[in-house]
PDB file of C-alpha atoms in Angstrom:
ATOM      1  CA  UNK A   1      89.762  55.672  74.889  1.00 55.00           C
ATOM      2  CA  UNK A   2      92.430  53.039  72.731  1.00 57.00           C
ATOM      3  CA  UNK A   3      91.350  53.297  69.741  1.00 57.00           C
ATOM      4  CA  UNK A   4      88.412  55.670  69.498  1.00 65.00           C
ATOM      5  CA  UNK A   5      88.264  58.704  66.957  1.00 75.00           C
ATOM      6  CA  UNK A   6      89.054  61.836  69.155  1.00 80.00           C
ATOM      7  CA  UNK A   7      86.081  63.930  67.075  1.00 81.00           C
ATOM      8  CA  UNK A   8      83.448  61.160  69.026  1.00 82.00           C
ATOM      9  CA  UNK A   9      85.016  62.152  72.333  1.00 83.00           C
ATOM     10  CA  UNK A  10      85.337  66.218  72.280  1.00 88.00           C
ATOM     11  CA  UNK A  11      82.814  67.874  70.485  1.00 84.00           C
ATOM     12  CA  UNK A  12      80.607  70.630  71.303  1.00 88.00           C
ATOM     13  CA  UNK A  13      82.502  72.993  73.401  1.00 90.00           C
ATOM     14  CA  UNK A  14      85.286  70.206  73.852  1.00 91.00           C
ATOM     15  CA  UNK A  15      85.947  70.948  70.061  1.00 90.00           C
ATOM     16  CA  UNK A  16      88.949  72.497  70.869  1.00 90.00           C
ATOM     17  CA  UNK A  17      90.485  69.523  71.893  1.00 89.00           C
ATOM     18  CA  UNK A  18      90.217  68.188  68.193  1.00 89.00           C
ATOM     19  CA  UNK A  19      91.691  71.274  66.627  1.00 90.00           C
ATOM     20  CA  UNK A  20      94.573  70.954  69.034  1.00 88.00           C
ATOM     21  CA  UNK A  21      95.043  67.450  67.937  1.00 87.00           C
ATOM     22  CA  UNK A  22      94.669  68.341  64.579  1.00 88.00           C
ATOM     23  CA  UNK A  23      97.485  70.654  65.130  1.00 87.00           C
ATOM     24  CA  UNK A  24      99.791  67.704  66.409  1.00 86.00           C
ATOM     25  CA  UNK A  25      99.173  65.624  63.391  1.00 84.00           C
ATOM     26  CA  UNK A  26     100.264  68.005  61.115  1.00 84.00           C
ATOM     27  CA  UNK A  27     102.772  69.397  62.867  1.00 83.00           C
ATOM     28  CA  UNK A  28     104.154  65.450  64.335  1.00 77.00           C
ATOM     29  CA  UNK A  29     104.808  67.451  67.687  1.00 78.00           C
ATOM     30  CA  UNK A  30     103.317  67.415  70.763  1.00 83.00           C
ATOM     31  CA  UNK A  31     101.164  70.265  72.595  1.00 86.00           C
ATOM     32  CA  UNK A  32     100.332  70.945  76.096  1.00 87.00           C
ATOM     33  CA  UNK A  33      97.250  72.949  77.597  1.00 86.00           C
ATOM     34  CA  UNK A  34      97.266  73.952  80.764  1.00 82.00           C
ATOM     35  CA  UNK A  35      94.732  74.746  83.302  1.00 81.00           C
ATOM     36  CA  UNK A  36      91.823  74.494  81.084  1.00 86.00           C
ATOM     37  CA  UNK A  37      88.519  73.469  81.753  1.00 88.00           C
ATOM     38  CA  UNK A  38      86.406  70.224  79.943  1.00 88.00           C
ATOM     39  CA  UNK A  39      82.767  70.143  79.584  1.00 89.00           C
ATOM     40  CA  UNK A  40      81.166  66.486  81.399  1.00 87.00           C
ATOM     41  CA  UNK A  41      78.439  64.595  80.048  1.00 86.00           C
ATOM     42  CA  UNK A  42      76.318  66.142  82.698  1.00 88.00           C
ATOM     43  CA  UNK A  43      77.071  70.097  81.917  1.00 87.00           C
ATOM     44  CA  UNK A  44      80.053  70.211  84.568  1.00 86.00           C
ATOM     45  CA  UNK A  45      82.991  71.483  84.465  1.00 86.00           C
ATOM     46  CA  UNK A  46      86.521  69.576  85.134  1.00 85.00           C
ATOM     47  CA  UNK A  47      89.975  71.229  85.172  1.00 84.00           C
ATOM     48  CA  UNK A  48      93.026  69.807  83.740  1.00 85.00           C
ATOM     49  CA  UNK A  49      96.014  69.702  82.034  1.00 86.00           C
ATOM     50  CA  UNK A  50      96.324  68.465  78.546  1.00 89.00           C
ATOM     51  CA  UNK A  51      99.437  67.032  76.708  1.00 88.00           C
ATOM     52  CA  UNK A  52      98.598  65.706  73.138  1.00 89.00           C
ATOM     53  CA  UNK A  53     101.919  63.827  71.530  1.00 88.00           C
ATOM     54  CA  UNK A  54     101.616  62.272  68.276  1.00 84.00           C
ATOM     55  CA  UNK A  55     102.770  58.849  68.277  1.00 86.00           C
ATOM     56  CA  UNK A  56     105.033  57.253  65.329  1.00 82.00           C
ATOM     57  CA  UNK A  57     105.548  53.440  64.473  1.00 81.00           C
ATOM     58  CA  UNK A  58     109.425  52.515  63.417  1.00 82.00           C
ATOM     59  CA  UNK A  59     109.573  53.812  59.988  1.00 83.00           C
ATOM     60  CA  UNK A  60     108.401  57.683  60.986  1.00 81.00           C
ATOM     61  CA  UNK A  61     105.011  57.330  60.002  1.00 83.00           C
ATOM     62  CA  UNK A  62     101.954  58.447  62.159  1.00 82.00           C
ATOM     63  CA  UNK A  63      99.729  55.571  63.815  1.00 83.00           C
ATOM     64  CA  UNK A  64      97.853  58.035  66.304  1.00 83.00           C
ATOM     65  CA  UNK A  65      97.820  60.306  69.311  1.00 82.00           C
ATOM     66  CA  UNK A  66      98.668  60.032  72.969  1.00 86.00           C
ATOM     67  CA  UNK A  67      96.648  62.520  75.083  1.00 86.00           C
ATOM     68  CA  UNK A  68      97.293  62.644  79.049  1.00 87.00           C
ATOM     69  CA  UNK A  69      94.702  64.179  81.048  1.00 86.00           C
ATOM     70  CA  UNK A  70      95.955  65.433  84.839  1.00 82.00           C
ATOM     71  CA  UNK A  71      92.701  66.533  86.766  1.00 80.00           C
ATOM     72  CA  UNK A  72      93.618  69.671  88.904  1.00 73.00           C
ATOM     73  CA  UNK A  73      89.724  69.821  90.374  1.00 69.00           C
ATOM     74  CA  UNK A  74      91.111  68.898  93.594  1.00 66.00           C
ATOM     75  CA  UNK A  75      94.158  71.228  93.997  1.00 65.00           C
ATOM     76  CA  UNK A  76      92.174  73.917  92.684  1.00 66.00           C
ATOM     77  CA  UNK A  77      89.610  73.423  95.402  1.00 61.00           C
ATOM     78  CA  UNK A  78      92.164  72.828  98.055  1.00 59.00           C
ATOM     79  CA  UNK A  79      93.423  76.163  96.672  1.00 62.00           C
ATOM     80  CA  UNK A  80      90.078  78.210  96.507  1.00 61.00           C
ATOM     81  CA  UNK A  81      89.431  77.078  99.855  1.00 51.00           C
ATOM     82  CA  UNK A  82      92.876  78.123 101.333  1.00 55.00           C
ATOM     83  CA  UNK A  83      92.499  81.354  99.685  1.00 59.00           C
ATOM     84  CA  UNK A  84      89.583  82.203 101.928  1.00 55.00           C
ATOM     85  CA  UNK A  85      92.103  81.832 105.161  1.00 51.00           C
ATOM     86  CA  UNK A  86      95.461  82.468 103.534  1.00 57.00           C
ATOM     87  CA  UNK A  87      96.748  84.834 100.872  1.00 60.00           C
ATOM     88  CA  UNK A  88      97.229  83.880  97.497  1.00 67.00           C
ATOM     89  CA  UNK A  89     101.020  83.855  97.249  1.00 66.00           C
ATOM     90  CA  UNK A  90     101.374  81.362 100.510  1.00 65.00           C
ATOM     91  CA  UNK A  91      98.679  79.259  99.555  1.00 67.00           C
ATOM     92  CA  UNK A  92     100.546  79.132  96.236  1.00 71.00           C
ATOM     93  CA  UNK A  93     104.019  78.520  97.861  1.00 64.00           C
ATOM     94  CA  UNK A  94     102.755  75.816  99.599  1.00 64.00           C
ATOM     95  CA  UNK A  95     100.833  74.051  97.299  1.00 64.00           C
ATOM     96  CA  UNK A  96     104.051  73.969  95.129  1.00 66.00           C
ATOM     97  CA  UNK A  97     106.397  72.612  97.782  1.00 61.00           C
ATOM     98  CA  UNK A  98     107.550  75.519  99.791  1.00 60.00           C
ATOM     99  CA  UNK A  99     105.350  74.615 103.203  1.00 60.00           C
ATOM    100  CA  UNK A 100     108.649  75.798 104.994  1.00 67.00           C
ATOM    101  CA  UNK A 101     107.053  79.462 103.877  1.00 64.00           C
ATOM    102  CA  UNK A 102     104.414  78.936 107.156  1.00 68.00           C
ATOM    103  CA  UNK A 103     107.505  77.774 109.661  1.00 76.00           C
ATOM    104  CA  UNK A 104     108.684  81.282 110.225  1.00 81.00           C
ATOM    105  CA  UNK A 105     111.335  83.655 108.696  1.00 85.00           C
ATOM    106  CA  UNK A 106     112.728  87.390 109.321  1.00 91.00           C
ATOM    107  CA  UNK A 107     112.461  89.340 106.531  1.00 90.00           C
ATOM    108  CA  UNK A 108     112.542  92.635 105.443  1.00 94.00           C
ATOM    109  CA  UNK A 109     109.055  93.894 103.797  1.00 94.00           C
ATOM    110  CA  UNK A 110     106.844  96.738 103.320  1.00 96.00           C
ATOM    111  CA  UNK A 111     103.520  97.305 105.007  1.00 94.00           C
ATOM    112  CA  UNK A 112     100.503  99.689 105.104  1.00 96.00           C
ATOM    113  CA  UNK A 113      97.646 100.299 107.471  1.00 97.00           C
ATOM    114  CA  UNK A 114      94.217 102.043 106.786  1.00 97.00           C
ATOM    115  CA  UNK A 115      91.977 103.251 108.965  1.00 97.00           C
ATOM    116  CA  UNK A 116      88.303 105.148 108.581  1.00 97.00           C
ATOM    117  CA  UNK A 117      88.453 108.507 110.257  1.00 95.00           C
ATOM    118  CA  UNK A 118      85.434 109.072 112.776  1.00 94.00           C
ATOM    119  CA  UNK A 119      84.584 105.121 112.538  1.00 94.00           C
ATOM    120  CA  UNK A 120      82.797 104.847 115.724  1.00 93.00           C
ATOM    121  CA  UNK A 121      80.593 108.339 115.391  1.00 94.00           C
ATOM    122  CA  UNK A 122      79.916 107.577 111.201  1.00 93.00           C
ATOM    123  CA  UNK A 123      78.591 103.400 112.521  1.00 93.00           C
ATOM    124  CA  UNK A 124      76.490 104.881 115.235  1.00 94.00           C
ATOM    125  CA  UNK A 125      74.549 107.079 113.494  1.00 92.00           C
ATOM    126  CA  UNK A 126      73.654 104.852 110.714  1.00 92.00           C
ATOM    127  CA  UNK A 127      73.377 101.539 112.904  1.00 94.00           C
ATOM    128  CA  UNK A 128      74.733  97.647 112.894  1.00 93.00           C
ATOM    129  CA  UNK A 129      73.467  96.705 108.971  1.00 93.00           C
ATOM    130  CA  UNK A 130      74.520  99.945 107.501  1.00 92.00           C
ATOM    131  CA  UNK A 131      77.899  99.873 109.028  1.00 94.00           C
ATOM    132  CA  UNK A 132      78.633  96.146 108.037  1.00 94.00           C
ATOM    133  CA  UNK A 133      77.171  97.082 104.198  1.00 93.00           C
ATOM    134  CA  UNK A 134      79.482 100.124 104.148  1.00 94.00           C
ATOM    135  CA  UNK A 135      82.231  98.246 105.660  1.00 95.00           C
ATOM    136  CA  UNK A 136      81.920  95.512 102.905  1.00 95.00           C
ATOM    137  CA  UNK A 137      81.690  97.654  99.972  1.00 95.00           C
ATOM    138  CA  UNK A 138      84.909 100.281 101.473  1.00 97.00           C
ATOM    139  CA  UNK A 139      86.631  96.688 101.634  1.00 96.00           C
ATOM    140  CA  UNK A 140      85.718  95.649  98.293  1.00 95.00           C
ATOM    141  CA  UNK A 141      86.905  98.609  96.952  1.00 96.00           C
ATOM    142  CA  UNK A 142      90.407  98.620  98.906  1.00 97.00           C
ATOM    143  CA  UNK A 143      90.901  95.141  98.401  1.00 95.00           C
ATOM    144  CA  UNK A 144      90.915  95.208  94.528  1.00 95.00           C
ATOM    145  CA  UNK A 145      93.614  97.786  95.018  1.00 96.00           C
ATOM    146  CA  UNK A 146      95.499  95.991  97.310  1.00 95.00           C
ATOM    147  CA  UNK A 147      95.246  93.365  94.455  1.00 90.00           C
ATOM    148  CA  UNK A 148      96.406  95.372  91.457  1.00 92.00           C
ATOM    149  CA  UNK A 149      99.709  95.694  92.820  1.00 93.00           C
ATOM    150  CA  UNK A 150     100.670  92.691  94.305  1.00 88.00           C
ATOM    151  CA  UNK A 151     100.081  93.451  97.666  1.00 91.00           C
ATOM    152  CA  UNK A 152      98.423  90.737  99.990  1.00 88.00           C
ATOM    153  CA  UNK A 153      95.578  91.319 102.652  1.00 91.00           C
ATOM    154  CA  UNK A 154      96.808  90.549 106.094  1.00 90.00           C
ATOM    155  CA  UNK A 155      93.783  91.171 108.015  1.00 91.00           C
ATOM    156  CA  UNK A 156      90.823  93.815 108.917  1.00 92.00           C
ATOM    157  CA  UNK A 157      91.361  94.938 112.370  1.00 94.00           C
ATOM    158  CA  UNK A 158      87.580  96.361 112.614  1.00 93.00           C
ATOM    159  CA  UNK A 159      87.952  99.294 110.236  1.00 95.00           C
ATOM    160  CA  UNK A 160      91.062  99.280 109.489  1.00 97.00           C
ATOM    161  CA  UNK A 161      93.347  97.373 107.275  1.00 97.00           C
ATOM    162  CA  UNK A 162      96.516  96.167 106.991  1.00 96.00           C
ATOM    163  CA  UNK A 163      98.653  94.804 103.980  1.00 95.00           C
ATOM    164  CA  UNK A 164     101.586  93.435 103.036  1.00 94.00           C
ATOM    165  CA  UNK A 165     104.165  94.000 100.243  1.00 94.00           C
ATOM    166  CA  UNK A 166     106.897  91.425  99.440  1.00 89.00           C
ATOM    167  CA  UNK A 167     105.776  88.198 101.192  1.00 83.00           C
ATOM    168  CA  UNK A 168     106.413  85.238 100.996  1.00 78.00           C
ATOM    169  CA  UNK A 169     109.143  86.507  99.141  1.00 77.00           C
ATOM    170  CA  UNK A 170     110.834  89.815  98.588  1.00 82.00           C
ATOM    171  CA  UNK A 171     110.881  91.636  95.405  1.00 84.00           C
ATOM    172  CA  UNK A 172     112.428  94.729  93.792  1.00 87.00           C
ATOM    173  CA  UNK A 173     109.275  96.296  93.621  1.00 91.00           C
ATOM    174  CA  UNK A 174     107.661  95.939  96.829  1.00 93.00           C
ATOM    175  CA  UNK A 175     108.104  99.731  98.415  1.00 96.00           C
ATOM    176  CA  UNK A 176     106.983 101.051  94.804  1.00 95.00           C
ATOM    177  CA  UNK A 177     104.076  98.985  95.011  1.00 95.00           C
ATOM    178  CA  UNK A 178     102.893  99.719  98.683  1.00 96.00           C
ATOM    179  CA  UNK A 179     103.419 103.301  97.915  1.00 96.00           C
ATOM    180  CA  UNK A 180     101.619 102.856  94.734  1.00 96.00           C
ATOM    181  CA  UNK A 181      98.633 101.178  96.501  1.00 97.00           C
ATOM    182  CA  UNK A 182      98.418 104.222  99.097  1.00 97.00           C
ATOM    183  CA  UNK A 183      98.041 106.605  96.503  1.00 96.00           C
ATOM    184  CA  UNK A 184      95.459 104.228  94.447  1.00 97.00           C
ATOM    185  CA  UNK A 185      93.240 103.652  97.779  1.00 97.00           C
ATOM    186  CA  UNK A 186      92.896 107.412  97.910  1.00 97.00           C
ATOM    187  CA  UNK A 187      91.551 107.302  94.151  1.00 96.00           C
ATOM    188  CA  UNK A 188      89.220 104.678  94.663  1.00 97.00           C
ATOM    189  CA  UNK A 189      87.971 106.458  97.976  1.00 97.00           C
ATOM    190  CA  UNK A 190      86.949 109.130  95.582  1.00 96.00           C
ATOM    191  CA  UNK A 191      85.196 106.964  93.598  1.00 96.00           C
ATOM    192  CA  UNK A 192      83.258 105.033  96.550  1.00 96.00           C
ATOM    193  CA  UNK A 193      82.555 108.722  98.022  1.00 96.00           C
ATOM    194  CA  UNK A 194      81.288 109.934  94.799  1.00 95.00           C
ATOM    195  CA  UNK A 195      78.476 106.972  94.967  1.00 92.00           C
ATOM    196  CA  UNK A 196      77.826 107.909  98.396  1.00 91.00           C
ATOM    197  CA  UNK A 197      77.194 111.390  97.940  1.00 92.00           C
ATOM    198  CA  UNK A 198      74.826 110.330  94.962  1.00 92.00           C
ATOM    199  CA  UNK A 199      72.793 107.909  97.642  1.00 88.00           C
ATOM    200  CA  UNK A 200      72.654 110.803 100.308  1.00 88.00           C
ATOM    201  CA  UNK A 201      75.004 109.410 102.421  1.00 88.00           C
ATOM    202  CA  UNK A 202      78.060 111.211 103.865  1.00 89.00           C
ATOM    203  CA  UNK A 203      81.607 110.679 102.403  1.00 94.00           C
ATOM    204  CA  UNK A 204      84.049 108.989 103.949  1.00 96.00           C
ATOM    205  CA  UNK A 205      87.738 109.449 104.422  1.00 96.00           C
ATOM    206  CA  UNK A 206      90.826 107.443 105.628  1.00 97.00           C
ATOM    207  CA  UNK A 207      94.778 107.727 106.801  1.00 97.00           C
ATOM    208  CA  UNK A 208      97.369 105.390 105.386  1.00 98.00           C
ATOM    209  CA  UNK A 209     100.659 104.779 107.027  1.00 97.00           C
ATOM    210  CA  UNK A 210     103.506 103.401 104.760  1.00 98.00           C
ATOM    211  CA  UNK A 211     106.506 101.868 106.825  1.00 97.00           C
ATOM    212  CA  UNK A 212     109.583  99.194 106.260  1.00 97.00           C
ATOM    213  CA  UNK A 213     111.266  96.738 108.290  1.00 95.00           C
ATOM    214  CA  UNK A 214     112.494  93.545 109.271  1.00 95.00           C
ATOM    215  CA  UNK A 215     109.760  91.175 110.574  1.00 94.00           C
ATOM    216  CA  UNK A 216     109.059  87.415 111.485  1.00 92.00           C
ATOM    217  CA  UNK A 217     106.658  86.073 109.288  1.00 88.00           C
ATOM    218  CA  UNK A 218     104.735  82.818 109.620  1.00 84.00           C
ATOM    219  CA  UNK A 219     101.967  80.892 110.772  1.00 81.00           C
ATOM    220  CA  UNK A 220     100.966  82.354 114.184  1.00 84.00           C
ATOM    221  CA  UNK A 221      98.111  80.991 116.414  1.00 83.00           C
ATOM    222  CA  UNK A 222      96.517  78.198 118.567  1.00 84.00           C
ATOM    223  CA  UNK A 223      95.730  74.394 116.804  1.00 78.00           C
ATOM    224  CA  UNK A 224      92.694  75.206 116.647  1.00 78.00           C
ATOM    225  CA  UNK A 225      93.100  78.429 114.202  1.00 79.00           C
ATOM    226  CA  UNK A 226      96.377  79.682 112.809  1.00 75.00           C
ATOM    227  CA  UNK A 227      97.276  82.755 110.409  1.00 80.00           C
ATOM    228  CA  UNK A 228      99.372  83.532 108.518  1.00 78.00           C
ATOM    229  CA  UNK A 229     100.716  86.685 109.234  1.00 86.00           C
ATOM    230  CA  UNK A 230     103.793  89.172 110.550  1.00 90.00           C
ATOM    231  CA  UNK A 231     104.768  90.731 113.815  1.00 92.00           C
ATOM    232  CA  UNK A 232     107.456  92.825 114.924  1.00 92.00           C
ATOM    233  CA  UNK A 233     109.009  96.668 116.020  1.00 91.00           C
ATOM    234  CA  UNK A 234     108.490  97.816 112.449  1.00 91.00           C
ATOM    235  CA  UNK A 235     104.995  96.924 112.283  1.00 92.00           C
ATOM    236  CA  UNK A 236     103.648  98.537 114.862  1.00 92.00           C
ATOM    237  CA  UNK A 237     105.386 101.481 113.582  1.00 93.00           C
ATOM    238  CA  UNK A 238     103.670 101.210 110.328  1.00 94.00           C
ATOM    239  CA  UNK A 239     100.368 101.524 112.554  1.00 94.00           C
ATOM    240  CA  UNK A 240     101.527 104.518 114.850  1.00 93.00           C
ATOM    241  CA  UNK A 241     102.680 105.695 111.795  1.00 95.00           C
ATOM    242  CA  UNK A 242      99.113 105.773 110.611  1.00 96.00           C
ATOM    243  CA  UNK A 243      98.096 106.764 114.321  1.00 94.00           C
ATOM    244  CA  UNK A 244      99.113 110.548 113.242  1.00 94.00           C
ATOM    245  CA  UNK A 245      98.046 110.966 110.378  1.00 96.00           C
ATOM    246  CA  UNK A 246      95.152 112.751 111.467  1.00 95.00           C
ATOM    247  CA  UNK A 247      97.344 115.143 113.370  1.00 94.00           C
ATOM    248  CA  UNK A 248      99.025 116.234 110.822  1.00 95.00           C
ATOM    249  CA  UNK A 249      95.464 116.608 108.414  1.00 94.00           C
ATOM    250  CA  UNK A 250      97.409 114.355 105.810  1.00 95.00           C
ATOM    251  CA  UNK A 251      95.940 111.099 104.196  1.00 96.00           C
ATOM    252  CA  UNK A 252      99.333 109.451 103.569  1.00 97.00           C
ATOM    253  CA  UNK A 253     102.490 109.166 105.295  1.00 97.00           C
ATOM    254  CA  UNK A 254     105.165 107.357 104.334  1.00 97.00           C
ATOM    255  CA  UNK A 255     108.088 106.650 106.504  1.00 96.00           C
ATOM    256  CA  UNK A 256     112.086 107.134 105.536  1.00 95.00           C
ATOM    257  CA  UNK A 257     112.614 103.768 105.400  1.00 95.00           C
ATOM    258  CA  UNK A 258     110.273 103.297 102.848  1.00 96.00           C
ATOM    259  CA  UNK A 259     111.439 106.251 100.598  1.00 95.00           C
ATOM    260  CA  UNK A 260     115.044 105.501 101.299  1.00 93.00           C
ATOM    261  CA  UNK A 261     114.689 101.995  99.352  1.00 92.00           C
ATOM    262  CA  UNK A 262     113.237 103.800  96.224  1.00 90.00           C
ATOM    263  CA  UNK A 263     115.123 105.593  93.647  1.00 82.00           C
ATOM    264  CA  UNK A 264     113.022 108.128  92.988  1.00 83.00           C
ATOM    265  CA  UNK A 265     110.372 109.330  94.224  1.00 83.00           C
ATOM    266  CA  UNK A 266     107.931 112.151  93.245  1.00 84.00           C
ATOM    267  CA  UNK A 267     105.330 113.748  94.652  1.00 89.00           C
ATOM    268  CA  UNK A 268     106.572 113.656  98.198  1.00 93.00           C
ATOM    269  CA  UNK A 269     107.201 116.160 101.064  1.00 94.00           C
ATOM    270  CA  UNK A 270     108.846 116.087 104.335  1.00 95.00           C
ATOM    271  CA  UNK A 271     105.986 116.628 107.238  1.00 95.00           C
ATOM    272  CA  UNK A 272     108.104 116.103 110.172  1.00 95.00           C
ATOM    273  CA  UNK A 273     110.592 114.518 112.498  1.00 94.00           C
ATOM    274  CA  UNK A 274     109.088 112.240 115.426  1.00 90.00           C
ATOM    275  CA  UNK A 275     110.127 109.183 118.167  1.00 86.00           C
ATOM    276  CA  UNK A 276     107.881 106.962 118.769  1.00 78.00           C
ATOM    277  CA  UNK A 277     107.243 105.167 122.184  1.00 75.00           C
ATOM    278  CA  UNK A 278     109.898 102.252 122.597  1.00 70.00           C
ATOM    279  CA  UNK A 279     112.183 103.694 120.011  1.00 74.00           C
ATOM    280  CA  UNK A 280     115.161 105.671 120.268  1.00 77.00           C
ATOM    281  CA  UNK A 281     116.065 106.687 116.856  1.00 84.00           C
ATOM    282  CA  UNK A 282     113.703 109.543 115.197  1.00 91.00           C
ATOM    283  CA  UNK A 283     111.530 108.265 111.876  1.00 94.00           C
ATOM    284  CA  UNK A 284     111.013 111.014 109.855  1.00 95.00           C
ATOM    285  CA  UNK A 285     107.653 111.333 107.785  1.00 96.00           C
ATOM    286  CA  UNK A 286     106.690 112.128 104.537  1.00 96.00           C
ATOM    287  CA  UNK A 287     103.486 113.254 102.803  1.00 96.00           C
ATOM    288  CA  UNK A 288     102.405 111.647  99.458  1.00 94.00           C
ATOM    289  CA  UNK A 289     100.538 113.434  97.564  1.00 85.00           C
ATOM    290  CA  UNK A 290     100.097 112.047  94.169  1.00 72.00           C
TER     291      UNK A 290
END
């Protein structure tokens, strides 16, 4: 590229890459794009980041451009493909450095788990291929929610789901969040049942039990296939938790040490007192209803 006019090297959708340089020569700065994509020859596509500098001889005057191309096609498709396997926020951890993220640390974090009331009677009265299509849209639908505030799929557990808030790393936000996902799973439910009911078919409806704790998280399995993932007391209290939900006809219920991290909290009552199996201190429960 030494010595060849940048117009005869970007053009067409490329053109941007002139304007940018453009920018550099009257402005005798430099510019960086990142993460942006290059049209090939052949119609492809290559990602990349882009540093333009302008370059000056002795006496200050202009004598051309420098422009450094770094190819991220790889690392992006090591990190689609990790994405499949791992959530986004480890994969991203990792890929920057932090692989000590998969080795294994206690934390403190928020969870939820979901789980469709009447599963088995609703998937065998509509058989195998309507259950998986309704399973994959009510997943689609939770996901995206799950999503929105920065929450990360664990796994599905048949029906049910459970997610994570505040890992790899804590944040200040991370009961506010899982609460606010709870109550935004519950909206898009509506939604979903709304299309149902349109199509003939028969709504659906779900529990959601909100819990925090301390828990070990890391990457758990055999050689041949490893998660990432949590375990620990306070998770499978976040799941009995969700276990009574439909005892108590509620859709949501939060435990107190969820609401006790939050400043404020509306939209709330208390349902009840219990002690769970294994446990000797009471967890008292909390209905959200916003």
């Amino acid at each position: 590229m030494v010595g060849n006019d940048i117009a005869s090297l970007f053009h067409g959708e490329n053109r941007w890459v002139v304007e940018l340089a453009s920018t550099v020569r009257e402005q005798r700065t430099g510019e960086t794009a990142l993460d942006v994509d290059i049209v090939k020859a052949d119609g492809s596509r290559v990602s990349l980041n882009l540093n333009v500098v302008s370059l000056d001889d002795c006496n200050n005057e202009f004598i051309g451009m420098l422009l450094i191309l770094e190819d991220l096609s790889a690392e992006k498709r090591v990190r689609s493909t990790m994405s499949r396997y791992t959530p986004k926020a480890v994969v991203d951890q990792v890929l920057d450095g932090h692989r000590d993220v998969l080795e294994g640390r206690t934390q403190v974090m928020t969870w939820f788990f979901t789980d469709i009331r009447s599963f088995t009677s609703i998937s065998e009265a509509i058989g195998p291929r309507a259950t998986v299509s309704m399973l994959n849209e009510y997943f689609a639908y939770m996901v995206d929610i799950i999503d929105q505030h920065d929450g990360i799929l664990d796994k599905y557990i048949g029906d049910a789901i459970m997610a994570l808030f505040g890992v790899p790393f804590t944040g200040a936000r991370d009961e506010r969040n899982a609460l606010n996902a709870a109550n935004g799973m519950m909206r898009a439910l509506q939604t979903l049942n709304e299309r149902h009911v349109k199509a003939g078919q028969e709504p659906l409806m779900h529990g959601i039990g909100v819990n925090t704790g301390e828990a070990i998280a890391g990457n758990i399995g055999s050689p041949k296939r490893m998660d990432y993932t949590v375990i620990g007391d306070a998770v499978n209290l976040t799941a009995r938790v969700e276990s009574v939900t439909t005892y108590y006809g509620t859709p949501i219920l939060v435990s107190d040490l969820t609401l006790r991290r939050l400043a404020d909290v509306e939209h709330v009552r208390e349902v009840d007192r219990i002690r769970v199996k294994g446990k000797t201190e009471a967890v008292t429960l909390y209905e959200s209803y916003a």
